[in-house]
PDB file of C-alpha atoms and ligand atoms in Angstrom:
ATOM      1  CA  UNK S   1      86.085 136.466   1.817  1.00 60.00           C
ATOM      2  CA  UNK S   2      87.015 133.143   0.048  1.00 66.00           C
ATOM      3  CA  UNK S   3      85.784 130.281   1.403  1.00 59.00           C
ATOM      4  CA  UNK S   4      89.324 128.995   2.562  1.00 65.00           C
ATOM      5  CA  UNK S   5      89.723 131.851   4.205  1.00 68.00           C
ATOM      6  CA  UNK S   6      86.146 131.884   6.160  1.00 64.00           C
ATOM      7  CA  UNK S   7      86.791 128.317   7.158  1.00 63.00           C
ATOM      8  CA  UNK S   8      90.658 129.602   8.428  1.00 75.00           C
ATOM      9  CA  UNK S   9      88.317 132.262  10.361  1.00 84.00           C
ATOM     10  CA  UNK S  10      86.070 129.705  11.332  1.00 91.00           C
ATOM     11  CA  UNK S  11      88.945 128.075  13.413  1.00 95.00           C
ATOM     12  CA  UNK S  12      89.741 130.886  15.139  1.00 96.00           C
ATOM     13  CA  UNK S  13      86.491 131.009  17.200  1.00 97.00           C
ATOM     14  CA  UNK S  14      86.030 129.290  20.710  1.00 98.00           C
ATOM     15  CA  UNK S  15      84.435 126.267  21.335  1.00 98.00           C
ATOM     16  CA  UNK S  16      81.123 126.924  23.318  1.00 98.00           C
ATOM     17  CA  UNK S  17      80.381 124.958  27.095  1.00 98.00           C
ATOM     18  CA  UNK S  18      76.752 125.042  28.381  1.00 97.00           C
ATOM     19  CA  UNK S  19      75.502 123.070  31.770  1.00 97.00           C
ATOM     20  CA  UNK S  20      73.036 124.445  33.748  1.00 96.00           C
ATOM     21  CA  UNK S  21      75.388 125.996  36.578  1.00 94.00           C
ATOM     22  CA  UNK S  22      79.645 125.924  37.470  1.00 94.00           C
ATOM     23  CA  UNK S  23      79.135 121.879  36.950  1.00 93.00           C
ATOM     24  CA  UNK S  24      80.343 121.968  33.414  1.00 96.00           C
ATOM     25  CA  UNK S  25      83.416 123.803  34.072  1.00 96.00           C
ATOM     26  CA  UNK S  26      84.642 120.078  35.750  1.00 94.00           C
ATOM     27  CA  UNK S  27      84.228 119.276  31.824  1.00 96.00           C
ATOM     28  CA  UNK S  28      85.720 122.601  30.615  1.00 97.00           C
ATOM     29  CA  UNK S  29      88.694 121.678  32.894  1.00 96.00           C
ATOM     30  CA  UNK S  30      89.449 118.614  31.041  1.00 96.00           C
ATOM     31  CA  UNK S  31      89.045 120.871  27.659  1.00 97.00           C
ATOM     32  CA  UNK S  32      91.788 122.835  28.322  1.00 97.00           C
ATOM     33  CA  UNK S  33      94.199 120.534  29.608  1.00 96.00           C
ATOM     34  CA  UNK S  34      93.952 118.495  26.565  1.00 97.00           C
ATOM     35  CA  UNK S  35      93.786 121.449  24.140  1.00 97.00           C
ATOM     36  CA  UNK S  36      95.219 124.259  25.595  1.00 96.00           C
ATOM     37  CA  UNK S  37      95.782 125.888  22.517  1.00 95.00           C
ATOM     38  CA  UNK S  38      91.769 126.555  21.988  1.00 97.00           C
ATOM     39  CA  UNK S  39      89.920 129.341  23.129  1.00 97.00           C
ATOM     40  CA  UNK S  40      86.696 128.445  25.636  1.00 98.00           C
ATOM     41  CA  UNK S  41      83.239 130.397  25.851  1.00 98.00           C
ATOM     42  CA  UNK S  42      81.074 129.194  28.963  1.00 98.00           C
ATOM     43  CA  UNK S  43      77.572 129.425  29.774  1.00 98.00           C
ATOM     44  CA  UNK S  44      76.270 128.754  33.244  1.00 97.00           C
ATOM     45  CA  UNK S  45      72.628 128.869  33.522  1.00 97.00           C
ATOM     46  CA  UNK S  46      72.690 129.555  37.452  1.00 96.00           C
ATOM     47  CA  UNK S  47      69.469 131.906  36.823  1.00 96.00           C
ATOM     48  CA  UNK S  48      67.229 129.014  35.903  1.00 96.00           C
ATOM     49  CA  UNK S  49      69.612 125.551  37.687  1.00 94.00           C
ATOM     50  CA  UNK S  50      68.669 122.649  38.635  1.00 95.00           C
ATOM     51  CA  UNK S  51      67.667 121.553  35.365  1.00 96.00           C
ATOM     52  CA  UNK S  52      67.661 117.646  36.409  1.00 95.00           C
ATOM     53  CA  UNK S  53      64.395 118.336  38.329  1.00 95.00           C
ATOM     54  CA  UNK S  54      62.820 119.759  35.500  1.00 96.00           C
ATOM     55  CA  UNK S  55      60.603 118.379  32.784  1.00 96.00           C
ATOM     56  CA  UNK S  56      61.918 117.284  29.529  1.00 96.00           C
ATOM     57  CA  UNK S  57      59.983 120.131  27.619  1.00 97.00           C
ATOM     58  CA  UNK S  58      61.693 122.832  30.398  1.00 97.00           C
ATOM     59  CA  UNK S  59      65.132 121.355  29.802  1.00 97.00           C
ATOM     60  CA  UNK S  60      64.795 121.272  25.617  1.00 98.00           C
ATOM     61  CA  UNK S  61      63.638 124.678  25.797  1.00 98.00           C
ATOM     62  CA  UNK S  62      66.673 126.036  28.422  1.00 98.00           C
ATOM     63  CA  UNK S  63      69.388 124.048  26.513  1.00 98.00           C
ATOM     64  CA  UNK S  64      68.037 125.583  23.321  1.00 98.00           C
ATOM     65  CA  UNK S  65      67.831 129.169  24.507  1.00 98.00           C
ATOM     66  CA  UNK S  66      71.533 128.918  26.169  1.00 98.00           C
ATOM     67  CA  UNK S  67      72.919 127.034  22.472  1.00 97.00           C
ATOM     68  CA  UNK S  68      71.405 130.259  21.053  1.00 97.00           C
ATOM     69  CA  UNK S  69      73.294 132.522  22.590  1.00 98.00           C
ATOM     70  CA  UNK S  70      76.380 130.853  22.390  1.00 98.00           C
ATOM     71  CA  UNK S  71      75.950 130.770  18.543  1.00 97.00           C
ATOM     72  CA  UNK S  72      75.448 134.406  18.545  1.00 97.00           C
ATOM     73  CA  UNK S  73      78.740 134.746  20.257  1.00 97.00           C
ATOM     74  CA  UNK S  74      79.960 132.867  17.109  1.00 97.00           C
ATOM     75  CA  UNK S  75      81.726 128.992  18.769  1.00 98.00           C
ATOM     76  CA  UNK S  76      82.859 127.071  16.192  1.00 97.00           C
ATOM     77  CA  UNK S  77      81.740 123.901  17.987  1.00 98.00           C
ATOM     78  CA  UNK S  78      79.441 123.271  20.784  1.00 98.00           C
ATOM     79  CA  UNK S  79      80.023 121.123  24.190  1.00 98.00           C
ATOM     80  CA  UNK S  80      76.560 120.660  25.902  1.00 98.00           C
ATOM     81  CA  UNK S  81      78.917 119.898  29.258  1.00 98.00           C
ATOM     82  CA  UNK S  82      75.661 119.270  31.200  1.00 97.00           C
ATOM     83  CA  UNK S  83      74.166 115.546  31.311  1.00 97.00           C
ATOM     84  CA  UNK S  84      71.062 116.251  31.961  1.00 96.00           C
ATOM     85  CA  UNK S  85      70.363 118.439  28.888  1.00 97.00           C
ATOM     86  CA  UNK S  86      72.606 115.895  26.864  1.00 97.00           C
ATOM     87  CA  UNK S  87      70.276 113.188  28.233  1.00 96.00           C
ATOM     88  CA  UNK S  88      67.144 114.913  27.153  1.00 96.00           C
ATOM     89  CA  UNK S  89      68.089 117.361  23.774  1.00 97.00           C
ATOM     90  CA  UNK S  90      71.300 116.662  22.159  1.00 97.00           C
ATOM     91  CA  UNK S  91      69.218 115.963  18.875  1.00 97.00           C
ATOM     92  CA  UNK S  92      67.270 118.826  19.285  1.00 97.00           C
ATOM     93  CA  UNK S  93      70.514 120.688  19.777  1.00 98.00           C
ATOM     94  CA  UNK S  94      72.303 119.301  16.764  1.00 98.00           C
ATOM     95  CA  UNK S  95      69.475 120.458  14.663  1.00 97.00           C
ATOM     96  CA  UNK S  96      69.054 123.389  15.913  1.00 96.00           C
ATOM     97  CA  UNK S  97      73.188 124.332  15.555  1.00 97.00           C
ATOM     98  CA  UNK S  98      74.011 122.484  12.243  1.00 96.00           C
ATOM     99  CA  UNK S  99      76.699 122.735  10.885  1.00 95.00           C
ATOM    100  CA  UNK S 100      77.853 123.886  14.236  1.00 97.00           C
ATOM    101  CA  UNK S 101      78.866 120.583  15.870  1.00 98.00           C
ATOM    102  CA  UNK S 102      77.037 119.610  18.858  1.00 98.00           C
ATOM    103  CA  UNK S 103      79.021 117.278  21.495  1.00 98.00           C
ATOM    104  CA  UNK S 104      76.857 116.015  24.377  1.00 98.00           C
ATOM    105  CA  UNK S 105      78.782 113.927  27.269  1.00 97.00           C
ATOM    106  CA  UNK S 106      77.015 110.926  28.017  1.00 97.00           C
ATOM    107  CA  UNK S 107      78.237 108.931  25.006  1.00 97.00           C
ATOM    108  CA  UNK S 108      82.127 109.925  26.511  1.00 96.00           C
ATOM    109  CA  UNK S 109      80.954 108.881  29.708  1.00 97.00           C
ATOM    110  CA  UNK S 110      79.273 105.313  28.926  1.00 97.00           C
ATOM    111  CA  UNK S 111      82.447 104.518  26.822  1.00 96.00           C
ATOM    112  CA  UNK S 112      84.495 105.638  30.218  1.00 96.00           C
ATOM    113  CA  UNK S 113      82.199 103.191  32.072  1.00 97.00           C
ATOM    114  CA  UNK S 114      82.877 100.151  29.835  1.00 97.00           C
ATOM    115  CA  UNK S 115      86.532 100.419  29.721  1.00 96.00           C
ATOM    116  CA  UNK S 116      86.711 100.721  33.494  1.00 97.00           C
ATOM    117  CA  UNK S 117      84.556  97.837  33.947  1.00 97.00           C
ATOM    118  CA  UNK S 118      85.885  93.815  34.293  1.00 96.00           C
ATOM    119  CA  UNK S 119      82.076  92.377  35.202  1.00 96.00           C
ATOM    120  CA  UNK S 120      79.657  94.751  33.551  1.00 96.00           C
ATOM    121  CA  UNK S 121      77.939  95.570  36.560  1.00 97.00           C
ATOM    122  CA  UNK S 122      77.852  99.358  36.742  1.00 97.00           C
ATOM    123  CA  UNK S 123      75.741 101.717  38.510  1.00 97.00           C
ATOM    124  CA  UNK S 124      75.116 105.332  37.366  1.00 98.00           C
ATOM    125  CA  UNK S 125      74.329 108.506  39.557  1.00 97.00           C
ATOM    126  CA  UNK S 126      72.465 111.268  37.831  1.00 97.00           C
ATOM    127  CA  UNK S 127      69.743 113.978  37.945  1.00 96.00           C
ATOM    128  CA  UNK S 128      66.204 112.689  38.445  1.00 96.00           C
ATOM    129  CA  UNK S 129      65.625 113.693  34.648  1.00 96.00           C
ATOM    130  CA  UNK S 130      68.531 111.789  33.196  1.00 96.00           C
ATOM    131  CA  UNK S 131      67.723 108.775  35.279  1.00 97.00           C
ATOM    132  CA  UNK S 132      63.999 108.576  34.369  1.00 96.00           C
ATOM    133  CA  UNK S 133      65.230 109.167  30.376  1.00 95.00           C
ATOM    134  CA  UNK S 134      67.236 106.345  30.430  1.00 96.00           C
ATOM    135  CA  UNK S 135      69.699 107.650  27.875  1.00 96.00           C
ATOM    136  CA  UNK S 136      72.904 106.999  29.878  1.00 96.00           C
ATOM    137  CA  UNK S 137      71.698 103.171  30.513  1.00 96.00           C
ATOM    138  CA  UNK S 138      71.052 102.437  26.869  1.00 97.00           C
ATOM    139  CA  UNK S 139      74.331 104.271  26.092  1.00 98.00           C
ATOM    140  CA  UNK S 140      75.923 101.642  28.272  1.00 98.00           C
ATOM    141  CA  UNK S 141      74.034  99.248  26.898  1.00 97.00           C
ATOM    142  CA  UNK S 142      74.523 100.350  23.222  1.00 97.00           C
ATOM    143  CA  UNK S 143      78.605  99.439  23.648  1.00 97.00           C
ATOM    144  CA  UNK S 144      78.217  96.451  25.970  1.00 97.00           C
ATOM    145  CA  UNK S 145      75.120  94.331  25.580  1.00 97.00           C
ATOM    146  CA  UNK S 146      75.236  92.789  28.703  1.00 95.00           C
ATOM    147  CA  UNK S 147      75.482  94.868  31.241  1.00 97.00           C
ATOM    148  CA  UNK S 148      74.045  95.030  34.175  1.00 96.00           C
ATOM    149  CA  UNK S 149      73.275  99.042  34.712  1.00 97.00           C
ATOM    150  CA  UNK S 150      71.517 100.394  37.944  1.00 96.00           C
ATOM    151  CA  UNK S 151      70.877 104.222  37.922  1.00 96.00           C
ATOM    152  CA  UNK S 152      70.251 105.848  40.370  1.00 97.00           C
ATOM    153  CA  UNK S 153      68.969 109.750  40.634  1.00 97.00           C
ATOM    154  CA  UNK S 154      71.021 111.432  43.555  1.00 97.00           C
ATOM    155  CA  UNK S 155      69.421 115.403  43.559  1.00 95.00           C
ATOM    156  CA  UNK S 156      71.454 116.310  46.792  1.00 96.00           C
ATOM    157  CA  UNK S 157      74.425 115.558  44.889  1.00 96.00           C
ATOM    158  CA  UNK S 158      73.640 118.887  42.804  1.00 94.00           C
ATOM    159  CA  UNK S 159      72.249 121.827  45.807  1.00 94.00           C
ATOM    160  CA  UNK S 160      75.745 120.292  47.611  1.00 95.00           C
ATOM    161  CA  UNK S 161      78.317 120.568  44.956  1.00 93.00           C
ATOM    162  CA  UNK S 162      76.719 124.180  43.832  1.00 89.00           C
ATOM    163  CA  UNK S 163      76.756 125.039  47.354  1.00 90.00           C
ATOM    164  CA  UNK S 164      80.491 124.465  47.667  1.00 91.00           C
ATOM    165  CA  UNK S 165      80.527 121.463  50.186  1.00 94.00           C
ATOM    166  CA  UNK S 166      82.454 119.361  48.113  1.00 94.00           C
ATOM    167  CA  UNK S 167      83.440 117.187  50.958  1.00 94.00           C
ATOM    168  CA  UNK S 168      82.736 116.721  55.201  1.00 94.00           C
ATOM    169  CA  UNK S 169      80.626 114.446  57.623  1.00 95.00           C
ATOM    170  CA  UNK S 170      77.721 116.056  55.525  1.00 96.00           C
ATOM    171  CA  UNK S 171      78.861 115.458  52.332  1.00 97.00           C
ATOM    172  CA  UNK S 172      79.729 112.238  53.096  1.00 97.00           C
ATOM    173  CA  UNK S 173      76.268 111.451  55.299  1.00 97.00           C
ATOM    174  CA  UNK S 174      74.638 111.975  51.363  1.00 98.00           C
ATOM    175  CA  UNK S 175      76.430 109.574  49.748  1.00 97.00           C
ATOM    176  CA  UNK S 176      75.831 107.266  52.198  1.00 96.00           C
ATOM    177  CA  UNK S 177      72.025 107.742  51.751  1.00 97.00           C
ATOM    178  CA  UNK S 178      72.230 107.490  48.392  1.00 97.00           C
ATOM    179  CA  UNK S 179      74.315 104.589  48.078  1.00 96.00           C
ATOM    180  CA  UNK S 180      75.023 102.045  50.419  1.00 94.00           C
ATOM    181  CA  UNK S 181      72.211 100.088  49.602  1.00 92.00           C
ATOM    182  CA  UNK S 182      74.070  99.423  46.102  1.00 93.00           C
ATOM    183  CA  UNK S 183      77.434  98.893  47.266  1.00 90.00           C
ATOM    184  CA  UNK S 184      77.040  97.317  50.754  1.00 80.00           C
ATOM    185  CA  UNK S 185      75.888  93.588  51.900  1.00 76.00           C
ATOM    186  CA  UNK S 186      77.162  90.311  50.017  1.00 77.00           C
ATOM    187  CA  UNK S 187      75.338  90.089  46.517  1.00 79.00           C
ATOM    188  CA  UNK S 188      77.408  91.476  43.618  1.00 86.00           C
ATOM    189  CA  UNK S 189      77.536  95.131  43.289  1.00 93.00           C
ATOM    190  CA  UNK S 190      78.575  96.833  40.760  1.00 96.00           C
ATOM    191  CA  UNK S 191      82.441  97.520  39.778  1.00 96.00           C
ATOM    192  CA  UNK S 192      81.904 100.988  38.510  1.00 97.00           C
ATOM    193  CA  UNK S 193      79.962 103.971  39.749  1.00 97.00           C
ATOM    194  CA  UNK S 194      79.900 106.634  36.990  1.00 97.00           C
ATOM    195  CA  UNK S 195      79.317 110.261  38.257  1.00 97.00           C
ATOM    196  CA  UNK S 196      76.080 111.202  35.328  1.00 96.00           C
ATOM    197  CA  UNK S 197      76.098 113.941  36.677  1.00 96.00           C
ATOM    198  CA  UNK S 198      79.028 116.863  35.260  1.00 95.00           C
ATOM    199  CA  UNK S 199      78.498 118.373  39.080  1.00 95.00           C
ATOM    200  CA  UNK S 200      79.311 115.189  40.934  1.00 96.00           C
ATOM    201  CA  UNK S 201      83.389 114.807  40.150  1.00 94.00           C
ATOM    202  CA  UNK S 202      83.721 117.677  42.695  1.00 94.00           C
ATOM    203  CA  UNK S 203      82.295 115.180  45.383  1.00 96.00           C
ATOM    204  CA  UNK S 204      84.434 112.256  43.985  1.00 96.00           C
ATOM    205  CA  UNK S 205      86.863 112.359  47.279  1.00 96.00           C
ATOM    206  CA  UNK S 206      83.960 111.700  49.838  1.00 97.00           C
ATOM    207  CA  UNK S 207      82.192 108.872  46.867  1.00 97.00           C
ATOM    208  CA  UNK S 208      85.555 107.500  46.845  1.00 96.00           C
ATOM    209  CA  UNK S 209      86.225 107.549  50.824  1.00 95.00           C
ATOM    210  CA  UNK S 210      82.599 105.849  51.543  1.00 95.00           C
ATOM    211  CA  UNK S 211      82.515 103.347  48.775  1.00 94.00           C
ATOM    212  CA  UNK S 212      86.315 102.184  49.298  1.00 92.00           C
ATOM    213  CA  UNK S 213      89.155 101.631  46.947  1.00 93.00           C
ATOM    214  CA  UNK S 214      87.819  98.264  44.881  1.00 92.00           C
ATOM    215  CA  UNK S 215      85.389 100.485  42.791  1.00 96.00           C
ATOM    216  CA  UNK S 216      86.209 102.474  39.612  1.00 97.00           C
ATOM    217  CA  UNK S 217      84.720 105.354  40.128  1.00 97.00           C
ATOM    218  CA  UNK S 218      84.311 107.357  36.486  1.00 96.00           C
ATOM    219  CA  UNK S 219      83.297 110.276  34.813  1.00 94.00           C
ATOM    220  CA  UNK S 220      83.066 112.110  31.076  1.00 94.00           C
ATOM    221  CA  UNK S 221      85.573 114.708  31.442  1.00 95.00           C
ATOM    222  CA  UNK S 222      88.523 113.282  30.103  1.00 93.00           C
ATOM    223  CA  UNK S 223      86.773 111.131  27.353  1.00 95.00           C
ATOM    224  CA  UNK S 224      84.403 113.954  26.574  1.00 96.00           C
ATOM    225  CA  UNK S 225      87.297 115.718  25.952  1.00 97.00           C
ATOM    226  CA  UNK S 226      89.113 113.390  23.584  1.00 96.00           C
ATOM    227  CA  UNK S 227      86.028 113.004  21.751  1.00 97.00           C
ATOM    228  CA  UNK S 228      85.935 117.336  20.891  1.00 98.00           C
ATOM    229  CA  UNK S 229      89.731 116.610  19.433  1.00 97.00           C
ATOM    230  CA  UNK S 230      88.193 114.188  16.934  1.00 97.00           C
ATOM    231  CA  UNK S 231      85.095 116.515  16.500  1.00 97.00           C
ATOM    232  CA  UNK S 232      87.243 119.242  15.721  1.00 97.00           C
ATOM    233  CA  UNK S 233      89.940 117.570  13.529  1.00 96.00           C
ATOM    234  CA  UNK S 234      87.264 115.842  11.636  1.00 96.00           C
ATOM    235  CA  UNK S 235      85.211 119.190  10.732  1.00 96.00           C
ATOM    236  CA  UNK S 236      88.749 121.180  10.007  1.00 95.00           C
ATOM    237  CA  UNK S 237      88.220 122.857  13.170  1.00 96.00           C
ATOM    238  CA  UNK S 238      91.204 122.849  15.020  1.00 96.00           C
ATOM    239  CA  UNK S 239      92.948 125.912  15.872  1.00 95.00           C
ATOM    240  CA  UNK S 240      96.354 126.802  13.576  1.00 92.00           C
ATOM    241  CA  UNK S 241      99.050 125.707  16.258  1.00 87.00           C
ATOM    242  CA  UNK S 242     100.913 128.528  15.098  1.00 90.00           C
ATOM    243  CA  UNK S 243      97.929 131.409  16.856  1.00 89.00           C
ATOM    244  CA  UNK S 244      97.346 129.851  19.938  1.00 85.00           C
ATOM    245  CA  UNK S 245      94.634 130.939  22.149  1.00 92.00           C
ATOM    246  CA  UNK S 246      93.873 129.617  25.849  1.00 94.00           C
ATOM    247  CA  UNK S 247      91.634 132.081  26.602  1.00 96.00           C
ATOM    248  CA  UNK S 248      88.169 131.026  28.700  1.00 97.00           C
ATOM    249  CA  UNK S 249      85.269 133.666  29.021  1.00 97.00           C
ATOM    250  CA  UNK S 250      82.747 133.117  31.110  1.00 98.00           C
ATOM    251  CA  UNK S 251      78.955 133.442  31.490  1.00 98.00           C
ATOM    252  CA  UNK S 252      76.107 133.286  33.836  1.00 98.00           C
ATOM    253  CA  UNK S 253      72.640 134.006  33.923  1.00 98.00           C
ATOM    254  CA  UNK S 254      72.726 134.965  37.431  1.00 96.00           C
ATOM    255  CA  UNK S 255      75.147 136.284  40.160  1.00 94.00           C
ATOM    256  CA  UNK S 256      78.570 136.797  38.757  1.00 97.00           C
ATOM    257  CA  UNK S 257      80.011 136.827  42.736  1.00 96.00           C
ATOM    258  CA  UNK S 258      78.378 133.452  43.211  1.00 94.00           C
ATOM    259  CA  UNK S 259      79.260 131.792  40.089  1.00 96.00           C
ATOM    260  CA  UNK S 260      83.366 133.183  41.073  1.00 96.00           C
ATOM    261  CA  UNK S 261      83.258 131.854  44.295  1.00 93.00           C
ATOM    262  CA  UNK S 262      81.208 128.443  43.354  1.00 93.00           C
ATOM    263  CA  UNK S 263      83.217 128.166  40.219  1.00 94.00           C
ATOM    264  CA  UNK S 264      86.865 128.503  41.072  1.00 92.00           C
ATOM    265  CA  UNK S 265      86.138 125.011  42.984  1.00 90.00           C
ATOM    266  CA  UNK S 266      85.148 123.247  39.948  1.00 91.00           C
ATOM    267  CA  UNK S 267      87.845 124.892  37.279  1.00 92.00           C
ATOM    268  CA  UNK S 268      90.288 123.987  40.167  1.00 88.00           C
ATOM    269  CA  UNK S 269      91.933 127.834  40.102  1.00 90.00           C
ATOM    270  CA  UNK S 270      90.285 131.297  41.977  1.00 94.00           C
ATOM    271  CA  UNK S 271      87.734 133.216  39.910  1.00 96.00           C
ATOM    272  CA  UNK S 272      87.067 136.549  40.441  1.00 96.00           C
ATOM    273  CA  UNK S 273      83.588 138.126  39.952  1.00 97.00           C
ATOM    274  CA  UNK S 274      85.165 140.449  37.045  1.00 97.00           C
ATOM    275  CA  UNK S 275      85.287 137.606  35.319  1.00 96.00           C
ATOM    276  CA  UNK S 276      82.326 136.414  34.954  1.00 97.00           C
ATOM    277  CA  UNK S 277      80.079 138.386  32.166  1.00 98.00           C
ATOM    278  CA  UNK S 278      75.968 138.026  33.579  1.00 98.00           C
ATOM    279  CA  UNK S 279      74.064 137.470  30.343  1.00 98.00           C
ATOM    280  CA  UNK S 280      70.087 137.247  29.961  1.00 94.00           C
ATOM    281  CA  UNK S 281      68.555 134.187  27.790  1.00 91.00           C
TER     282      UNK S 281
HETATM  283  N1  LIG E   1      75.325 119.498  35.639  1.00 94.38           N
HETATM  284  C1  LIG E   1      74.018 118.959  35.319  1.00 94.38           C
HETATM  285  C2  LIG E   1      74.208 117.573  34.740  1.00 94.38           C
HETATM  286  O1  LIG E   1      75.305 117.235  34.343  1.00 94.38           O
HETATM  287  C3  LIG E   1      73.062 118.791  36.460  1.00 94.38           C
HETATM  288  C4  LIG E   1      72.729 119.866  37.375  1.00 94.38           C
HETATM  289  C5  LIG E   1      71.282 120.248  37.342  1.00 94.38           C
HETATM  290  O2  LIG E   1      70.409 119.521  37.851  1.00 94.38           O
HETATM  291  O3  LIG E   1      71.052 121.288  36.773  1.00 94.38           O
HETATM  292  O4  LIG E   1      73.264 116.821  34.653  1.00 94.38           O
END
């Protein structure tokens, strides 16, 4: 094979998604929207979720293993659509993968934060892991000096979005818990609540009801996705418009029923258990 026509090969192979459970596929929703011409290969790690309560050293080794088998399965181009493990390895990743790209999402999602912004007061919900890492804050930081960044680590957020209660007095009971503190009483709270956290935009109606409409309420979906259109066009990666794909497979580590059921809530269409292929790390 020439080496024109491996690379034309080369562009023919999905792009590869990895979070920890059906969180990422809020990410992988906003991939195929704005390529729809791409093919998609998901990993859910359900066997071994919640990674944000995890150490670092658990989470480097899980992201590794999952980036491992998605190489195997030959993606052209890697989405790590899980913050926490983009918090805590994306370097390790890269390495690991090169020349496969590696894209984490918390660099999309602090550039979301600063253009929704006007005073630079922002507060970030996460896992307990990516709060405590401090990655997202100094990515905010990184673009916009001055602001003012409270994170704050909102575990609940994860057991209720996997769980399918995505909304309800409960739902809503959480975010109160979690937040009113920051948003409530007369000193200056913040403008802009990013969700750190690629399981939280399923919750974003009951965030949105509680905290009211003044807030910009963000995540990295959208910007996560722009940023794999450069990725790919910069590394000659884009699929030929003229053999489209738009094909998603999808992976688990545990319970293909679950993940269906769980799932079809974050991709925003029904899954069926068929297909979802259960895979061992
Ligand atoms: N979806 C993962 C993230 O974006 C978090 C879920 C977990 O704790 O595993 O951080």
């Amino acid at each position: 094979m020439t080496v024109k026509s491996a690379r034309d090969a080369r562009t023919l192979a999905p792009v590869g998604v990895f979070d920890s459970g059906v969180g990422g596929l809020t990410v992988l929703r906003a991939l195929t929207a704005a390529l729809p011409d791409e093919d998609f290969l998901y990993l859910g790690d359900t066997a071994r979720l919640p990674y944000g309560t995890k150490s670092p050293e658990s989470i480097r080794r899980y992201a590794l293993q999952a980036a491992a088998l998605l190489r195997e399965r030959g993606v052209k181009c890697l989405v790590v659509a899980c913050t926490t493990a983009s918090a805590v390895a994306l370097d390790d990743l890269a390495a690991e993968l090169a020349p496969v790209p590696v894209l984490g999402v918390v660099e999309p999602g602090a550039a979301a934060a600063c253009v929704a912004t006007r005073s630079g007061n922002i507060a970030v919900v996460a896992t307990e892991s990516t709060v405590r890492g401090g990655a997202y804050q100094a990515a905010i930081r990184r673009r916009r000096p001055q602001a003012q960044v409270t994170a704050r680590a909102c575990p609940l957020f994860v057991a209720l979005a996997e769980e399918g209660w995505t909304d309800g007095p409960v739902v809503e009971a959480v975010v109160h818990r979690y937040l009113d503190d920051l948003f409530a009483g007369d000193a200056p709270h913040p403008d802009t609540l990013v969700l750190g956290c690629t399981h939280f935009p399923v919750l974003s109606a009951a965030i949105r009801r509680v905290l009211g409409a003044q807030v910009a309420i963000v995540d990295s979906a959208e910007t996560t996705a722009a940023a794999l259109a450069v990725v790919l066009d910069q590394a000659g990666l884009r699929r030929p418009a003229d053999q489209p794909g738009g094909r998603i497979g999808l992976l688990a580590t545990d319970s293909a029923e679950r993940f269906a059921r769980v799932g079809g809530i974050f991709l925003g269409r029904p899954l069926q258990p068929a297909d979802v292929e259960v895979v061992d790390l």
